[in-house]
Coordinates of C-alpha atoms and ligand atoms in Angstrom, one line a residue:
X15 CA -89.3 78.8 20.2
X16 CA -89.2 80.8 17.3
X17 CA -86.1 79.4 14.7
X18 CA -85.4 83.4 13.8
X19 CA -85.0 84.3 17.5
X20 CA -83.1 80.7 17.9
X21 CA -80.4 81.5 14.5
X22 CA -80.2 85.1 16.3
X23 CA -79.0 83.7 19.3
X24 CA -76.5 81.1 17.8
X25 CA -75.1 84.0 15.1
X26 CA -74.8 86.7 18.8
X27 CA -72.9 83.4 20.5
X28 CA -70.9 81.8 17.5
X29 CA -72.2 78.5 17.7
X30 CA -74.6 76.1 18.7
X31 CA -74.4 73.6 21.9
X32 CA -76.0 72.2 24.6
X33 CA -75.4 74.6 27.2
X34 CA -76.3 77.8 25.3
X35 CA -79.8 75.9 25.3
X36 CA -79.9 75.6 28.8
X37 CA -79.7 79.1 28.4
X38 CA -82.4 79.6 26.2
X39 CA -84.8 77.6 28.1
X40 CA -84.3 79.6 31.0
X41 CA -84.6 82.6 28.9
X42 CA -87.9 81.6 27.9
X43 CA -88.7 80.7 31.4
X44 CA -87.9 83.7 32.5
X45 CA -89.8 85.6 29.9
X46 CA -93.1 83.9 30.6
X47 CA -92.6 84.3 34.3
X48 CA -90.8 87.0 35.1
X49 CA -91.4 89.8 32.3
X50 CA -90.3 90.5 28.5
X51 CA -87.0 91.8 27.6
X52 CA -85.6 94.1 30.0
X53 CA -84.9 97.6 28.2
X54 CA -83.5 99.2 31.0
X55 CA -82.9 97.4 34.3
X56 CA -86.6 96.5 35.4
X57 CA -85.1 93.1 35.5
X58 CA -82.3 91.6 36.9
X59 CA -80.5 88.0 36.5
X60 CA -78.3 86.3 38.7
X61 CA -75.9 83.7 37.0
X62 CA -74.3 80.8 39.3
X63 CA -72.0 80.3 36.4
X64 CA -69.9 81.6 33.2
X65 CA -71.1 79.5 30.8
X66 CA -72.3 79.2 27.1
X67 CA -75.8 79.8 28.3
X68 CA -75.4 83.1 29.9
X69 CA -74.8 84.3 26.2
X70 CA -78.5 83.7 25.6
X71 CA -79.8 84.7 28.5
X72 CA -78.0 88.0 27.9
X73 CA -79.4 88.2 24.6
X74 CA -83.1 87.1 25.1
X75 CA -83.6 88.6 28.4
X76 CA -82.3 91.7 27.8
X77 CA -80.2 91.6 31.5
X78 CA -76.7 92.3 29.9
X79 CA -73.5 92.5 31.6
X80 CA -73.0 96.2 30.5
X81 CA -76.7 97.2 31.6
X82 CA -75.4 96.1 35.0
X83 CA -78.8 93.6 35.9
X84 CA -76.5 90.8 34.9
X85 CA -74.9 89.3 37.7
X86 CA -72.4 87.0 37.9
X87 CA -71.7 84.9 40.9
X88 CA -69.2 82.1 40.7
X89 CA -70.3 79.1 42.0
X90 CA -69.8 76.9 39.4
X91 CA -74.1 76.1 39.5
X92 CA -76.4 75.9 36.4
X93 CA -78.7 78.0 38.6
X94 CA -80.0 81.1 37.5
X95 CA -82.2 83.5 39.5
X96 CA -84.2 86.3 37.6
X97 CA -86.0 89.4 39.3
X98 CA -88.5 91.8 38.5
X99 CA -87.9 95.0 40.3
X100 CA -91.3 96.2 40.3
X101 CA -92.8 94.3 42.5
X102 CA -89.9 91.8 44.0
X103 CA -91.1 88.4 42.4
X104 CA -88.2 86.2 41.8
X105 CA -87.4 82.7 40.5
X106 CA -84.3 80.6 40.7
X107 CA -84.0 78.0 38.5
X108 CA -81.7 75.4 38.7
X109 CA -81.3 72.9 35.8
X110 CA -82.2 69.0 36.5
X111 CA -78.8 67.4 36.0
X112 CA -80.4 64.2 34.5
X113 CA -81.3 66.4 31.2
X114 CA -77.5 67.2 30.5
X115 CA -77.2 64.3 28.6
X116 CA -75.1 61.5 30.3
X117 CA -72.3 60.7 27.6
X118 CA -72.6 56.9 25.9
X119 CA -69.9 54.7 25.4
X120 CA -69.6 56.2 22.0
X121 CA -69.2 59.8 22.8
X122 CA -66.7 58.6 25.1
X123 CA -64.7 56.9 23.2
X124 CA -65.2 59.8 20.3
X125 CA -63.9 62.0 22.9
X126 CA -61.3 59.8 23.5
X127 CA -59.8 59.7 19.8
X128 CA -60.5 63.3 19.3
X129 CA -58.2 64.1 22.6
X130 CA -55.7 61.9 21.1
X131 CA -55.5 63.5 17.7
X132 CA -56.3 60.0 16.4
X133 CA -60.1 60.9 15.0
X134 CA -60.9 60.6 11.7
X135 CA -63.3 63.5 9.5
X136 CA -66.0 61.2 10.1
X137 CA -65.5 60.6 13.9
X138 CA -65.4 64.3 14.0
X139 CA -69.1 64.8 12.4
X140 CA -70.2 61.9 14.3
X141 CA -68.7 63.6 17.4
X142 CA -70.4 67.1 16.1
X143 CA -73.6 65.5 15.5
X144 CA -74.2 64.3 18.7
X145 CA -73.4 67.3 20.7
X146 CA -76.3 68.9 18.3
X147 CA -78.4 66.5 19.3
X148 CA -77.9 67.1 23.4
X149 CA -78.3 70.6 22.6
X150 CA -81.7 69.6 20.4
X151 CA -82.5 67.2 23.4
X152 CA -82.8 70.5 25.7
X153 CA -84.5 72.8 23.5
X154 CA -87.7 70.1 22.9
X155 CA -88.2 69.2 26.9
X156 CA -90.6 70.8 28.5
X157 CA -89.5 73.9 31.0
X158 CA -90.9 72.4 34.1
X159 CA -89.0 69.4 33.5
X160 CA -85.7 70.6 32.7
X161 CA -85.6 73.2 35.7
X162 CA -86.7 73.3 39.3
X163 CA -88.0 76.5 39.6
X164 CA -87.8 77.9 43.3
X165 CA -89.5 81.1 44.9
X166 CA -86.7 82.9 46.8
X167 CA -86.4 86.0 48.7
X168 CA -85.5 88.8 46.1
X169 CA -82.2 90.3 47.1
X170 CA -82.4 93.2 44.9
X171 CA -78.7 94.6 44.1
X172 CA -78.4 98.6 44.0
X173 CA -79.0 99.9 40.8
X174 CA -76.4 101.0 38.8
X175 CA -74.4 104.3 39.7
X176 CA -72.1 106.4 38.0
X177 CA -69.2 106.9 39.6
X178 CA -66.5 109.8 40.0
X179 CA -63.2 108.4 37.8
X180 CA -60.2 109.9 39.2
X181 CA -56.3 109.5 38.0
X182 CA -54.2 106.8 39.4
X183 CA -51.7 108.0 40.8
X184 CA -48.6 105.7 39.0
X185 CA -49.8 105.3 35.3
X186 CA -52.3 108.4 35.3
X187 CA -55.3 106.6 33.8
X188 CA -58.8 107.0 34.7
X189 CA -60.5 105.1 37.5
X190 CA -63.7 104.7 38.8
X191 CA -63.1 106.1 42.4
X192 CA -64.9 102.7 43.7
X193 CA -61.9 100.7 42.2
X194 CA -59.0 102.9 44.0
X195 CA -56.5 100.9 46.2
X196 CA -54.6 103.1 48.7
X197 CA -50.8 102.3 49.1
X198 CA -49.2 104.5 51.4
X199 CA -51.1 107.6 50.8
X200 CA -51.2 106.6 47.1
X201 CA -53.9 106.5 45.2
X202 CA -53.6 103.8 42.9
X203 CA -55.5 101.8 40.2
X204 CA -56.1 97.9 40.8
X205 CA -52.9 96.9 38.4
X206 CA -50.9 99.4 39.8
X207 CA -51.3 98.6 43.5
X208 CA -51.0 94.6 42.7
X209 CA -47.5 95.6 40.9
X210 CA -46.4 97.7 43.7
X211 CA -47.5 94.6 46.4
X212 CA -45.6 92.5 44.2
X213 CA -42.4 94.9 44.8
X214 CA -42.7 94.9 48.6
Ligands
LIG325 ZN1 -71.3 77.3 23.4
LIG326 ZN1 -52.4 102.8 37.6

């Protein structure tokens, strides 16, 4: 991968490690498989998880959280399915545990020291230096090996809609009319309605 497109995608997530690789690589999986960079929503991602990686992913991909073809499922999974709406092909990729780097005895016992407050500035750099190196690890392995790659049955969310807002009926702010709880003939936002469940 290209190193401008690879500092772009540390400076977008603050830092590099080994699971915004794993993004990257399925990034790049999905670029070569599925479509380039999604301007609008002519593709879609499905996340299994909240992790670093879904930062690249986000930023390579172009399937953003606020475009709405970013979505987030919390299983807890490094498994990440990616659709092209045009004509329905989609890929799940799930990432081969072996390749998340099993920790040594020394990272263990670095871990150990740092948890302890008892590491010293070079266990620290020694601690930093190997985590670059799992992240490293990831981004040299070939893509076929660091994912299984699955054909699945596209399940093809509804495209984003915009929604009436309407006023809550206890603080007066704006809500998308989707998010509305009723509570006793009140209309009510999400915040509102919890504080008022809490009062019963
Ligand atoms: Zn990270
Ligand atoms: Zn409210």
């Amino acid at each position: 991968m290209n190193p401008e497109e690879l500092a772009a995608v540390v400076q977008f997530h603050g830092h590099f490690c080994p699971g915004l690789a794993i993004g990257v690589r399925a990034a790049e999986l999905a670029r070569r498989e599925i479509g380039p960079h999604a301007a609008d929503e002519e593709v879609v991602a499905i996340v299994e998880t909240d992790m670093c990686g879904v930062d690249a992913i986000q930023f390579m991909t172009g399937c953003t959280f606020g475009k709405g073809n970013l979505i987030h499922l919390d299983y807890g999974k490094n498994a990440f399915t990616f659709i092209r709406r045009s004509d329905g092909k989609a890929l799940r990729l799930v990432m081969q545990p072996q390749f998340w780097g099993e920790s040594s005895e020394e990272h263990r016992e670095l871990t150990e020291r740092i948890r302890s407050g008892e590491a010293s500035p070079e266990d620290q750099a020694r601690f930093q230096e190997l985590f670059r190196q799992r992240g490293q690890a990831i981004l040299d392995l070939p893509l076929e090996q660091l994912f299984e790659v699955q054909t699945v049955e596209p399940r093809i969310p509804a495209k984003a809609r915009v929604r009436e807002s309407i006023p809550c009926e206890a603080c007066g702010e704006m809500v998308m009319e989707t998010r509305i709880r009723l509570m006793g003939g009140r209309k009510l936002c999400i915040p509102c309605f919890e504080a008022g469940e809490r009062r019963l």
